[in-house]
Amino acid sequence: MKKLFLLTTFLFACTLLYIFIIRGPEGTQEGQWQTYKKTGPQNIYSYPTTPEEKKEAKIVDGPKKEEKPLRSPASKKVEKMKERTSIKGRNWSLLPGQDLPKTITYLNKVNDNWKGLMGQDILRFLRPKTSLFIKPQARLTLLERDGGRHVEQVMVKMLSPEGRHFSYQAYIDSETGKIIKTWNNTIHEPMGKKTTTFRATGSIGPSGSTRF
Amino acid sequence: MRKEPNTTLLKIIPSLYQWYKEVGITLPMVGALLTIVSCVPSQNGGGGGAKRVRGATTDNSTFSVSPNFGRYLDDNPIALSGNTSLDSTTPLGKFLNQSPRFITSNQFLIAPCASGGAGLDQCLEVKETDTSSYITATENRWAFNTSTQEFLQVQTFANMKDIMNKFHTTLEFSYNIAQGYGYNSAIPSQLFTSDDNAYWFKSGILKGYSNCGVENNAFYDPAGNTICLGHITVEPPLYVATDPTVTWHEMGHAFNKIGMNTRHRAFESSISVDSNLGFLFYDEAGAINEGLADFYALFMNNRTLFADWALGRYLKQARPLSESESVHSPGVEKTQDGRLSYPTYITYDPNEPEKAFEDVHYAGQIPSHFFNAFYESLQDSSICGLSSDLSLKMTYHLIFETLAEIGDQTATGSGVLTTNPANFKVNLDPTNAVEWMAKNKPITFRRFFQVFSKYFLRTLGNSSFAICNGREYYLDDYEKLLDSYGLLLFKTYNENDNNMFTGHSGSNTTVTPTNRVKSQLISKDLLILDNRENATTAFVIDNQRDIKAAIESLILSGRISSISSQIDGNFAFNNGNAQISPGELVAVAVNLYNNSNSTMAGVHLLANDWDHVKNGAPCNNLGDNFPLDSEGAANLTTGEGAQGGCDYTTRYNGKNILVEPNEELAPVCLVELPDEEATKWVTQDKMRTNIGLAKTNCLGGDTSLKDCFIRAVKGADHAFYSRIDSKKTWAESLITEDGVPEFNSSNVIFFEVSPWIPPGTTFNCRMRASFTNCEDCHHDANNGYDDYLDFEFAGAKPFKIINFKFTVID
Ligand SMILES: [Zn+2]
């Protein structure tokens, strides 16, 4: 009986450990939108994006559609990059020509709270009424000069307090939550010539500085 | 000797090829056949300028069409009516196509696509907004009153579907040309067989929203792959979706994304970052993106005026694609002198020609006019004599080739897709490809049109292919046309590409110097920091309000990566004293001066890391005489010609620790260390150890010691200027009414300034500058004017070094 109890406890612990490692403490769900709000300079809270917010931010959900080619090619000559695991639940994102060295050092760890840190990092400089929505897309490890860096690939959507839409994809450092790289930024067609410009506060030169 | 007829163009039309093989036709007949083919009305073509009968309202009631059919506007209402003062109150029913067209047999507005034997069931879909439900047909019919939102969705869907189908037909043609002629092409042989859908999108469906709610705007969102069409704020609203040219323009951005990502998607590599065409608020890559998008409107309707309804009617912002459009200023005409040339017209809005606008849409008019002129030249019997249909397809063929090569993250550029570094011929290598495209060797008018011209040479310019009615398109004719646009900015066609191992071997076709009349090249030494009397070294923006607004726009648009946690969230240290002070985030516009007698254009200033420090000391053999030997320069006799020495440039941008363990990049800013005997210029880490600052207090924390005190924000670490006129600075060239310069976010470089810097500390940020019409920034006079090799853009050679020296003052 005691053995059964121990076994059950052990299995339960293994299950918890599995959930923690594989899914993360919040069950880091890829493909699920999360809303971030700023309540003060240092206070950010987040929750799963509500249907109303999705409507406002033009966020589309829905099951991922399977797209299969109508006709599969008879033969393929492409040498496909093999997926290789870096740490549990995460694959290397190796670029063409990149090979893993025999020994790997990792430049960062995976912080379970990367999402919170990222929200804080992005919203820190923005007005409180800015809306931020983030959807995790992939968990990757990049091979850099000095070792492997764990990153989270995310899709970011933002709504300015005036309702302007912005979107892009980004790599987020899995430990610090900081944005490392962005791409696929929205291409706007501003119909009107109001571009955001900044007037120089002043100038500096060999003879000192001048304020305008 | 009898010349073999040109059959490859025929092969792309299988039935004609069969006919050729069976019946046996001669070369003149081939030409005649191609002419006939081009006369067959295009299945998906636009209105071609056909006018509707005015006043005859088309009944678009449900049962006026067969099941699965509907009606829509196949051009904008001004084009269809010929009435330039048409009102937004005008019912649009009278402009609908008379004969109903097939819309879809699907339950919703969802379309499949097919190209080259491959296909997908769901390639695009349309709804009113992203959160609305799909509409369904009424009694299986897609005919709706033009005042309804249902009509607007059918309208958007049909316009998107038409151009998608035409794009796929053209792409298949392009693939067949590349495969048929068998030259060294960028269009990969796996275009239609890759699992990553290289001919469409890896992540699937493109979504269109016919009334997405944005005011005076439309956008393409490449992250979510959506097109959002808003409305113009007049009463009643003018829905952007009623101007198909805008829908086609947005689709053009989507096609450009496909083009830029063709090769690595065909390779099915695990690259998840997409190549983009445009990286800043203003850069020439973004201008090419806009110019191509405008040209996609002409692709559909063969008209040389874009968006005269949505942009033109109320906002006066329609854009021409030909010098013969009446909206142009006097002097703009289809002559060698009158073409819309670079850089004269780089900030030109024909609707307000007296003002200068640094904007990608207006700058994009130069490439769009060139594409149209080239397309027209292909039809000109004295130059090439192709049908209009084939001329358009061949123009797009060269565009597809160019995008596939310049956006290639496999770095192979053309030919076989492989991971072998011996074949990394463009964009340095896969590790650095995106950095090269955006910063070190950016996509400029020179880069784009040099690659375009290379593929011209390999196809239309190839005498053995004889595509132009039995002969080639003469190179002189081509170079003169390119030069009339000021775009003959290269000296060779660079067929040997830029691989480090093959170097300058291989032969290149040289541009005939006498063909370069309007395309002026200027020595990089004439780009300097303003040194006139009482000159300004740099403009500084450091007041809280402006910095807040600037950073907000950069963060919202996702142009920058994270800002140091050492910078206060409210920019509390930003004191607005027009100096660079500890703890500030400052925007700096270095005051570059054009000391030449011509306009410099596409001026690009880089503050990203580069190869100028060896073994912890700055090299002083890079052309800027900095620093002096006595001021702490690296020892030049150490490791000469070998890794780690000052006359060695990293081959891997300092990122390959296995092959180049002694090569690493350094940040731009060095610091002056007061010495008892002499001034010493040292790295920021040396200064940190000197003042005993804890590593964790560095701007990037204890893992980023090299840029401990001053750091350019990634993404805002390069600036772009459309033009700098002769004997002027940028601010003087694009003058504001009160003389105080106004900058957009791409004119400034943002620096984080550590709060730990002792006031009085002097820095020298060693930036690198280049410009598009530069004589010695791109090709190497010592190697037959062959382009510099890709790796050299990690160093000093292709650049003018600009030393920006300043003292941090509290
Ligand atoms: Zn556009």
CSV table of C-alpha atoms in Angstrom, one decimal, chain A residues 38 41-42 51 54-61 64-71 73-81 92-99 101 107 121-127 130-131 137 140 143-146 149 153 155-169 171 177-193 195-212, chain B residues 117 119-122 125 130-131 134 190 193-195 203-205 209 212 216-224 232 240 249-250 253 257 266-274 276 281 289-290 311 315 317 349 352 357 361-362 419 424 430-431 535-543 546 549-552 555-565 567-569 571 576-579 654-655 657 660-661 663-664 738 740-745 804 806:
chain,number,residue,atom,x,y,z
A,38,LYS,CA,0.1,49.3,-18.1
A,41,PRO,CA,5.3,53.1,-14.6
A,42,GLN,CA,6.4,49.7,-13.2
A,51,PRO,CA,-13.4,38.8,-27.6
A,54,LYS,CA,-9.9,41.1,-30.4
A,55,LYS,CA,-12.6,43.0,-32.2
A,56,GLU,CA,-11.0,46.3,-31.4
A,57,ALA,CA,-7.6,45.2,-32.4
A,58,LYS,CA,-8.7,43.3,-35.5
A,59,ILE,CA,-7.3,40.1,-34.2
A,60,VAL,CA,-8.4,37.0,-36.0
A,61,ASP,CA,-8.6,33.6,-34.4
A,64,LYS,CA,-5.2,26.9,-38.3
A,65,LYS,CA,-6.2,25.8,-41.8
A,66,GLU,CA,-4.3,22.9,-43.2
A,67,GLU,CA,-3.1,23.7,-46.7
A,68,LYS,CA,-2.0,20.8,-48.8
A,69,PRO,CA,-0.6,21.2,-52.2
A,70,LEU,CA,-3.1,19.9,-54.8
A,71,ARG,CA,-0.4,18.0,-56.4
A,73,PRO,CA,5.9,16.7,-56.6
A,74,ALA,CA,7.2,13.4,-57.8
A,75,SER,CA,10.7,14.0,-56.6
A,76,LYS,CA,12.3,16.7,-54.4
A,77,LYS,CA,15.9,17.7,-54.5
A,78,VAL,CA,15.9,20.0,-51.6
A,79,GLU,CA,18.0,18.9,-48.8
A,80,LYS,CA,15.8,19.7,-45.8
A,81,MET,CA,17.2,21.2,-42.7
A,92,TRP,CA,17.6,24.9,-32.9
A,93,SER,CA,16.8,27.4,-35.6
A,94,LEU,CA,19.9,26.7,-37.6
A,95,LEU,CA,20.6,28.8,-40.7
A,96,PRO,CA,21.8,27.2,-43.9
A,97,GLY,CA,25.5,26.4,-43.4
A,98,GLN,CA,25.4,26.5,-39.6
A,99,ASP,CA,26.6,23.5,-37.8
A,101,PRO,CA,29.9,22.9,-32.4
A,107,LEU,CA,24.0,32.5,-23.4
A,121,ASP,CA,9.7,46.2,-21.6
A,122,ILE,CA,7.5,47.2,-24.5
A,123,LEU,CA,5.0,49.2,-22.5
A,124,ARG,CA,7.5,51.0,-20.4
A,125,PHE,CA,7.8,54.0,-22.7
A,126,LEU,CA,4.2,54.0,-24.0
A,127,ARG,CA,1.1,55.9,-22.9
A,130,THR,CA,-1.8,51.8,-25.6
A,131,SER,CA,-3.0,48.3,-26.2
A,137,GLN,CA,4.6,31.5,-32.3
A,140,LEU,CA,13.7,28.5,-30.7
A,143,LEU,CA,23.2,29.8,-32.8
A,144,GLU,CA,25.2,33.0,-32.1
A,145,ARG,CA,29.0,33.6,-32.1
A,146,ASP,CA,29.5,32.6,-28.5
A,149,ARG,CA,20.5,31.9,-27.3
A,153,GLN,CA,9.2,34.1,-31.7
A,155,MET,CA,3.6,38.2,-33.2
A,156,VAL,CA,3.0,41.6,-31.8
A,157,LYS,CA,-0.1,43.8,-32.4
A,158,MET,CA,-0.4,47.3,-31.0
A,159,LEU,CA,-3.1,49.9,-31.0
A,160,SER,CA,-2.1,53.5,-30.3
A,161,PRO,CA,-4.4,55.5,-28.0
A,162,GLU,CA,-5.7,57.1,-31.2
A,163,GLY,CA,-6.5,53.7,-32.6
A,164,ARG,CA,-3.7,53.3,-35.2
A,165,HIS,CA,-2.8,49.7,-35.9
A,166,PHE,CA,0.7,48.3,-35.9
A,167,SER,CA,1.9,44.7,-36.2
A,168,TYR,CA,5.2,42.9,-36.6
A,169,GLN,CA,7.0,39.7,-35.6
A,171,TYR,CA,12.4,37.4,-31.4
A,177,GLY,CA,12.0,39.4,-22.3
A,178,LYS,CA,13.8,41.9,-24.4
A,179,ILE,CA,13.2,42.4,-28.1
A,180,ILE,CA,16.2,41.2,-30.1
A,181,LYS,CA,15.0,41.5,-33.7
A,182,THR,CA,11.8,42.5,-35.5
A,183,TRP,CA,10.5,42.0,-39.0
A,184,ASN,CA,7.4,42.1,-41.1
A,185,ASN,CA,6.4,45.6,-39.9
A,186,THR,CA,3.1,47.0,-41.2
A,187,ILE,CA,3.3,48.9,-44.5
A,188,HIS,CA,0.9,51.9,-44.1
A,189,GLU,CA,-0.4,54.0,-47.0
A,190,PRO,CA,-0.9,57.3,-45.3
A,191,MET,CA,-3.4,59.2,-47.3
A,192,GLY,CA,-2.5,62.7,-46.2
A,193,LYS,CA,0.8,64.2,-45.5
A,195,THR,CA,4.1,62.5,-41.0
A,196,THR,CA,5.5,62.5,-37.5
A,197,THR,CA,8.4,64.9,-37.5
A,198,PHE,CA,10.6,66.2,-34.6
A,199,ARG,CA,12.1,69.6,-34.4
A,200,ALA,CA,15.6,69.8,-33.3
A,201,THR,CA,16.0,70.9,-29.7
A,202,GLY,CA,19.2,72.6,-30.7
A,203,SER,CA,22.6,71.9,-32.2
A,204,ILE,CA,26.2,71.2,-31.2
A,205,GLY,CA,29.3,72.3,-32.9
A,206,PRO,CA,32.9,73.2,-32.2
A,207,SER,CA,31.8,76.6,-30.8
A,208,GLY,CA,29.4,75.0,-28.3
A,209,SER,CA,25.7,74.2,-28.3
A,210,THR,CA,22.7,76.3,-29.4
A,211,ARG,CA,19.1,75.8,-28.3
A,212,PHE,CA,16.5,76.6,-30.8
B,117,GLY,CA,1.2,22.6,-61.4
B,119,GLY,CA,-1.9,24.8,-55.9
B,120,LEU,CA,-3.6,25.4,-52.6
B,121,ASP,CA,-7.3,25.2,-51.8
B,122,GLN,CA,-7.3,28.4,-49.8
B,125,GLU,CA,-10.4,35.2,-48.3
B,130,ASP,CA,-11.3,40.7,-39.4
B,131,THR,CA,-14.0,40.1,-36.8
B,134,TYR,CA,-18.1,35.5,-43.7
B,190,GLN,CA,11.9,24.2,-56.5
B,193,THR,CA,7.6,21.9,-55.4
B,194,SER,CA,8.7,23.3,-52.0
B,195,ASP,CA,6.5,22.5,-49.0
B,203,SER,CA,1.9,30.5,-43.5
B,204,GLY,CA,-1.0,30.2,-45.9
B,205,ILE,CA,-3.9,32.4,-46.6
B,209,TYR,CA,-10.9,43.3,-45.3
B,212,CYS,CA,-11.7,47.6,-42.0
B,216,ASN,CA,-7.7,57.8,-44.9
B,217,ASN,CA,-5.6,54.7,-44.8
B,218,ALA,CA,-5.0,51.2,-46.1
B,219,PHE,CA,-2.3,48.9,-45.1
B,220,TYR,CA,-0.6,45.6,-45.8
B,221,ASP,CA,0.4,43.7,-42.6
B,222,PRO,CA,3.0,41.2,-43.6
B,223,ALA,CA,3.1,39.7,-40.1
B,224,GLY,CA,-0.6,38.6,-40.2
B,232,ILE,CA,-11.7,58.4,-47.2
B,240,VAL,CA,-11.0,52.6,-50.6
B,249,HIS,CA,-1.2,48.2,-54.9
B,250,GLU,CA,-1.6,46.4,-51.5
B,253,HIS,CA,3.3,44.6,-51.4
B,257,LYS,CA,7.1,39.8,-49.9
B,266,ALA,CA,12.0,27.1,-51.9
B,267,PHE,CA,14.9,25.7,-49.9
B,268,GLU,CA,12.6,24.9,-47.0
B,269,SER,CA,15.3,26.2,-44.7
B,270,SER,CA,14.4,26.8,-41.0
B,271,ILE,CA,14.7,30.6,-41.5
B,272,SER,CA,11.8,32.2,-39.8
B,273,VAL,CA,12.7,35.8,-40.3
B,274,ASP,CA,11.3,37.2,-43.5
B,276,ASN,CA,11.5,42.8,-46.1
B,281,PHE,CA,10.4,55.4,-42.4
B,289,ASN,CA,8.5,48.6,-52.7
B,290,GLU,CA,6.1,51.4,-53.3
B,311,LEU,CA,-6.2,59.1,-53.5
B,315,LEU,CA,-6.9,64.2,-51.4
B,317,GLN,CA,-2.6,62.5,-54.2
B,349,ASP,CA,5.0,65.2,-55.5
B,352,GLU,CA,2.6,70.0,-55.1
B,357,PHE,CA,8.5,65.4,-49.5
B,361,HIS,CA,5.6,56.8,-52.1
B,362,TYR,CA,6.9,59.8,-54.0
B,419,THR,CA,24.6,25.4,-47.8
B,424,PHE,CA,27.4,32.4,-50.8
B,430,PRO,CA,22.8,33.3,-44.1
B,431,THR,CA,23.9,34.6,-40.6
B,535,ALA,CA,29.1,75.1,-38.6
B,536,THR,CA,26.8,72.7,-36.7
B,537,THR,CA,28.3,69.3,-36.1
B,538,ALA,CA,25.0,67.7,-35.2
B,539,PHE,CA,21.4,68.5,-34.4
B,540,VAL,CA,20.2,67.1,-31.1
B,541,ILE,CA,16.7,66.2,-30.0
B,542,ASP,CA,16.8,65.7,-26.2
B,543,ASN,CA,13.6,67.2,-24.8
B,546,ASP,CA,9.8,65.0,-28.6
B,549,ALA,CA,6.8,60.9,-29.3
B,550,ALA,CA,9.7,59.6,-31.4
B,551,ILE,CA,10.3,56.5,-29.3
B,552,GLU,CA,6.6,55.8,-29.2
B,555,ILE,CA,8.2,51.1,-30.6
B,556,LEU,CA,4.7,51.0,-32.1
B,557,SER,CA,5.9,50.4,-35.6
B,558,GLY,CA,8.4,47.8,-34.2
B,559,ARG,CA,11.4,49.4,-35.8
B,560,ILE,CA,13.7,49.1,-32.7
B,561,SER,CA,14.7,46.4,-30.3
B,562,SER,CA,14.7,47.0,-26.5
B,563,ILE,CA,15.9,50.1,-24.9
B,564,SER,CA,18.3,49.8,-21.9
B,565,SER,CA,16.8,49.5,-18.5
B,567,ILE,CA,17.1,54.7,-19.3
B,568,ASP,CA,14.2,56.0,-17.3
B,569,GLY,CA,10.7,55.1,-18.5
B,571,PHE,CA,13.0,60.0,-19.8
B,576,GLY,CA,16.2,69.5,-23.2
B,577,ASN,CA,19.4,71.4,-23.1
B,578,ALA,CA,20.4,70.4,-26.6
B,579,GLN,CA,23.5,68.6,-25.3
B,654,GLY,CA,33.0,38.8,-36.7
B,655,LYS,CA,30.5,36.1,-36.0
B,657,ILE,CA,34.3,32.0,-33.6
B,660,GLU,CA,38.0,33.5,-36.9
B,661,PRO,CA,38.5,33.4,-33.2
B,663,GLU,CA,37.8,38.6,-35.1
B,664,GLU,CA,34.9,40.5,-33.4
B,738,ASP,CA,11.2,78.9,-40.2
B,740,VAL,CA,14.5,75.0,-37.8
B,741,PRO,CA,15.1,71.5,-39.2
B,742,GLU,CA,12.4,68.9,-38.8
B,743,PHE,CA,13.4,65.3,-38.8
B,744,ASN,CA,11.5,62.1,-39.4
B,745,SER,CA,12.6,59.0,-37.5
B,804,PHE,CA,31.3,62.4,-34.6
B,806,PHE,CA,31.1,65.2,-28.5
